[in-house]
Amino acid sequence: MASPRRCRARLRHKAGRCRNWPVPGKARCRFHGGLCTGPRYTSPEKIAERAKKMAAGRDAHFARLHAAGLKHCGGRPPANESPDARRRRLEAKLLRREVKLIRLKEEKIERAWVEAAEKTKAMREEESHEPSFEELQADFERRRREALARLRRY
Ligand SMILES: [Zn+2]
């Protein structure tokens, strides 16, 4: 078993623990967080400031999407959604899914067509294959050797 002084990280791909030496004064090796210096924002003010910046970044992202005429994902339908609005929303959802399925089906058919066409082409090329000079020469050479071998037998 690994000594307790080794890195204490558990392995993902198999049973056991990392066997590297930990970073001095730490419990993990440099690959498993030993170099980590802890959270960057510790005071409540710093955390609040960071959250504000993150929210601002998210808003800016949505503003860019809206400017491009796109909708952002996520969110839940409004609690006071009218039955009519709900029906429209669900219909739009079904429509989007249907369009996606049709597109997938078309791609599948397209791929099958391309494969069949390539197969036919390959078969035709094989049928109308004319031997090259080198192939004729090799064939002639083979026959000559066979003839000589037959002669030697007598
Ligand atoms: Zn480790």
mmCIF file of C-alpha atoms and ligand atoms in Angstrom:
data_model
loop_
_atom_site.group_PDB
_atom_site.id
_atom_site.type_symbol
_atom_site.label_atom_id
_atom_site.label_comp_id
_atom_site.label_asym_id
_atom_site.label_seq_id
_atom_site.Cartn_x
_atom_site.Cartn_y
_atom_site.Cartn_z
ATOM 1 C CA MET A 1 0.000 0.000 0.000
ATOM 2 C CA ALA A 2 1.087 3.596 -0.581
ATOM 3 C CA SER A 3 2.546 5.266 2.468
ATOM 4 C CA PRO A 4 0.378 7.982 4.035
ATOM 5 C CA ARG A 5 3.085 10.498 3.177
ATOM 6 C CA ARG A 6 2.350 10.193 -0.536
ATOM 7 C CA CYS A 7 -0.150 12.350 -2.445
ATOM 8 C CA ARG A 8 -3.616 11.484 -1.195
ATOM 9 C CA ALA A 9 -5.473 11.985 -4.498
ATOM 10 C CA ARG A 10 -7.588 9.013 -5.571
ATOM 11 C CA LEU A 11 -7.189 7.726 -9.136
ATOM 12 C CA ARG A 12 -10.056 8.018 -11.563
ATOM 13 C CA HIS A 13 -9.119 5.349 -14.104
ATOM 14 C CA LYS A 14 -8.331 2.564 -11.629
ATOM 15 C CA ALA A 15 -8.470 1.772 -7.953
ATOM 16 C CA GLY A 16 -5.792 3.236 -5.715
ATOM 17 C CA ARG A 17 -4.172 6.520 -4.977
ATOM 18 C CA CYS A 18 -1.625 8.784 -6.628
ATOM 19 C CA ARG A 19 1.900 7.761 -5.574
ATOM 20 C CA ASN A 20 3.671 11.065 -6.247
ATOM 21 C CA TRP A 21 5.310 12.977 -3.398
ATOM 22 C CA PRO A 22 3.190 15.859 -2.110
ATOM 23 C CA VAL A 23 4.269 19.481 -2.469
ATOM 24 C CA PRO A 24 6.213 20.353 0.754
ATOM 25 C CA GLY A 25 3.794 21.318 3.510
ATOM 26 C CA LYS A 26 0.796 20.013 1.524
ATOM 27 C CA ALA A 27 -1.151 16.776 1.278
ATOM 28 C CA ARG A 28 -1.278 16.618 -2.568
ATOM 29 C CA CYS A 29 1.281 16.451 -5.370
ATOM 30 C CA ARG A 30 1.599 19.319 -7.842
ATOM 31 C CA PHE A 31 -0.700 17.502 -10.297
ATOM 32 C CA HIS A 32 -3.483 17.096 -7.763
ATOM 33 C CA GLY A 33 -3.865 20.540 -6.277
ATOM 34 C CA GLY A 34 -0.688 20.772 -4.189
ATOM 35 C CA LEU A 35 0.153 24.120 -5.794
ATOM 36 C CA CYS A 36 -3.300 25.534 -5.038
ATOM 37 C CA THR A 37 -3.124 28.578 -2.759
ATOM 38 C CA GLY A 38 -6.767 28.490 -1.689
ATOM 39 C CA PRO A 39 -9.750 30.642 -2.622
ATOM 40 C CA ARG A 40 -8.886 33.969 -4.237
ATOM 41 C CA TYR A 41 -11.780 35.881 -2.711
ATOM 42 C CA THR A 42 -12.283 35.316 0.971
ATOM 43 C CA SER A 43 -13.836 38.477 2.414
ATOM 44 C CA PRO A 44 -17.622 38.894 1.920
ATOM 45 C CA GLU A 45 -17.007 42.216 0.124
ATOM 46 C CA LYS A 46 -14.640 40.585 -2.377
ATOM 47 C CA ILE A 47 -17.084 37.720 -2.972
ATOM 48 C CA ALA A 48 -19.968 40.156 -3.533
ATOM 49 C CA GLU A 49 -17.839 42.219 -5.920
ATOM 50 C CA ARG A 50 -16.930 39.095 -7.876
ATOM 51 C CA ALA A 51 -20.590 37.981 -8.092
ATOM 52 C CA LYS A 52 -21.532 41.429 -9.399
ATOM 53 C CA LYS A 53 -18.886 41.237 -12.137
ATOM 54 C CA MET A 54 -20.053 37.756 -13.126
ATOM 55 C CA ALA A 55 -23.670 38.936 -13.374
ATOM 56 C CA ALA A 56 -22.562 41.915 -15.479
ATOM 57 C CA GLY A 57 -20.690 39.573 -17.825
ATOM 58 C CA ARG A 58 -23.746 37.367 -18.180
ATOM 59 C CA ASP A 59 -25.951 40.379 -18.945
ATOM 60 C CA ALA A 60 -23.461 41.571 -21.569
ATOM 61 C CA HIS A 61 -23.536 38.116 -23.162
ATOM 62 C CA PHE A 62 -27.342 38.200 -23.354
ATOM 63 C CA ALA A 63 -27.245 41.738 -24.763
ATOM 64 C CA ARG A 64 -24.936 40.532 -27.561
ATOM 65 C CA LEU A 65 -27.253 37.604 -28.307
ATOM 66 C CA HIS A 66 -30.304 39.862 -28.420
ATOM 67 C CA ALA A 67 -28.472 42.332 -30.663
ATOM 68 C CA ALA A 68 -27.881 39.431 -33.056
ATOM 69 C CA GLY A 69 -31.589 38.561 -32.954
ATOM 70 C CA LEU A 70 -31.053 35.404 -30.911
ATOM 71 C CA LYS A 71 -32.643 34.188 -27.714
ATOM 72 C CA HIS A 72 -30.596 33.067 -24.772
ATOM 73 C CA CYS A 73 -31.198 29.650 -23.328
ATOM 74 C CA GLY A 74 -32.293 28.744 -19.867
ATOM 75 C CA GLY A 75 -34.801 30.286 -17.505
ATOM 76 C CA ARG A 76 -38.225 28.937 -16.690
ATOM 77 C CA PRO A 77 -41.586 29.930 -18.139
ATOM 78 C CA PRO A 78 -43.312 32.739 -16.254
ATOM 79 C CA ALA A 79 -45.534 31.609 -13.389
ATOM 80 C CA ASN A 80 -48.448 33.610 -14.761
ATOM 81 C CA GLU A 81 -48.168 32.218 -18.289
ATOM 82 C CA SER A 82 -51.591 32.199 -19.974
ATOM 83 C CA PRO A 83 -52.866 28.833 -21.291
ATOM 84 C CA ASP A 84 -52.628 30.259 -24.790
ATOM 85 C CA ALA A 85 -49.008 31.318 -24.368
ATOM 86 C CA ARG A 86 -48.196 27.939 -22.872
ATOM 87 C CA ARG A 87 -49.751 26.143 -25.855
ATOM 88 C CA ARG A 88 -47.749 28.308 -28.280
ATOM 89 C CA ARG A 89 -44.553 27.707 -26.358
ATOM 90 C CA LEU A 90 -45.032 23.918 -26.305
ATOM 91 C CA GLU A 91 -45.999 23.876 -29.993
ATOM 92 C CA ALA A 92 -42.844 25.809 -30.858
ATOM 93 C CA LYS A 93 -40.840 23.321 -28.807
ATOM 94 C CA LEU A 94 -42.379 20.356 -30.656
ATOM 95 C CA LEU A 95 -41.802 22.079 -33.979
ATOM 96 C CA ARG A 96 -38.146 22.644 -33.195
ATOM 97 C CA ARG A 97 -37.764 18.984 -32.264
ATOM 98 C CA GLU A 98 -39.529 17.888 -35.445
ATOM 99 C CA VAL A 99 -37.298 20.077 -37.594
ATOM 100 C CA LYS A 100 -34.272 18.576 -35.884
ATOM 101 C CA LEU A 101 -35.481 15.000 -36.517
ATOM 102 C CA ILE A 102 -36.234 15.745 -40.173
ATOM 103 C CA ARG A 103 -32.795 17.255 -40.595
ATOM 104 C CA LEU A 104 -31.178 14.168 -39.020
ATOM 105 C CA LYS A 105 -33.211 11.882 -41.286
ATOM 106 C CA GLU A 106 -32.209 13.881 -44.346
ATOM 107 C CA GLU A 107 -28.573 13.676 -43.370
ATOM 108 C CA LYS A 108 -28.880 9.915 -42.911
ATOM 109 C CA ILE A 109 -30.486 9.483 -46.344
ATOM 110 C CA GLU A 110 -27.880 11.748 -47.874
ATOM 111 C CA ARG A 111 -25.071 9.713 -46.360
ATOM 112 C CA ALA A 112 -26.614 6.433 -47.587
ATOM 113 C CA TRP A 113 -26.887 7.892 -51.094
ATOM 114 C CA VAL A 114 -23.290 9.024 -51.124
ATOM 115 C CA GLU A 115 -22.105 5.611 -49.915
ATOM 116 C CA ALA A 116 -24.152 3.760 -52.545
ATOM 117 C CA ALA A 117 -22.898 6.075 -55.288
ATOM 118 C CA GLU A 118 -19.286 5.558 -54.203
ATOM 119 C CA LYS A 119 -19.751 1.794 -54.135
ATOM 120 C CA THR A 120 -21.242 1.789 -57.652
ATOM 121 C CA LYS A 121 -18.422 3.975 -58.891
ATOM 122 C CA ALA A 122 -15.799 1.664 -57.388
ATOM 123 C CA MET A 123 -17.476 -1.390 -58.953
ATOM 124 C CA ARG A 124 -17.600 0.257 -62.386
ATOM 125 C CA GLU A 125 -13.953 1.230 -62.154
ATOM 126 C CA GLU A 126 -13.046 -2.356 -61.288
ATOM 127 C CA GLU A 127 -15.014 -3.685 -64.269
ATOM 128 C CA SER A 128 -13.492 -1.316 -66.782
ATOM 129 C CA HIS A 129 -10.039 -1.757 -65.358
ATOM 130 C CA GLU A 130 -7.398 -1.870 -68.093
ATOM 131 C CA PRO A 131 -4.090 -3.428 -67.086
ATOM 132 C CA SER A 132 -1.150 -1.033 -67.005
ATOM 133 C CA PHE A 133 2.143 -1.697 -68.771
ATOM 134 C CA GLU A 134 3.736 -2.789 -65.479
ATOM 135 C CA GLU A 135 0.913 -5.233 -64.801
ATOM 136 C CA LEU A 136 1.198 -6.689 -68.311
ATOM 137 C CA GLN A 137 4.936 -7.006 -67.864
ATOM 138 C CA ALA A 138 4.542 -8.732 -64.485
ATOM 139 C CA ASP A 139 1.960 -11.067 -65.968
ATOM 140 C CA PHE A 140 4.260 -11.891 -68.900
ATOM 141 C CA GLU A 141 7.163 -12.492 -66.511
ATOM 142 C CA ARG A 142 5.086 -14.864 -64.397
ATOM 143 C CA ARG A 143 3.992 -16.860 -67.437
ATOM 144 C CA ARG A 144 7.540 -17.044 -68.742
ATOM 145 C CA ARG A 145 8.776 -18.427 -65.408
ATOM 146 C CA GLU A 146 5.962 -20.973 -65.340
ATOM 147 C CA ALA A 147 6.814 -22.088 -68.876
ATOM 148 C CA LEU A 148 10.504 -22.424 -68.000
ATOM 149 C CA ALA A 149 9.650 -24.463 -64.900
ATOM 150 C CA ARG A 150 7.519 -26.786 -67.025
ATOM 151 C CA LEU A 151 10.351 -27.197 -69.536
ATOM 152 C CA ARG A 152 12.866 -28.046 -66.813
ATOM 153 C CA ARG A 153 10.667 -30.824 -65.564
ATOM 154 C CA TYR A 154 11.129 -32.767 -68.854
HETATM 155 ZN ZN ZN B 1 -0.964 13.238 -6.873
#
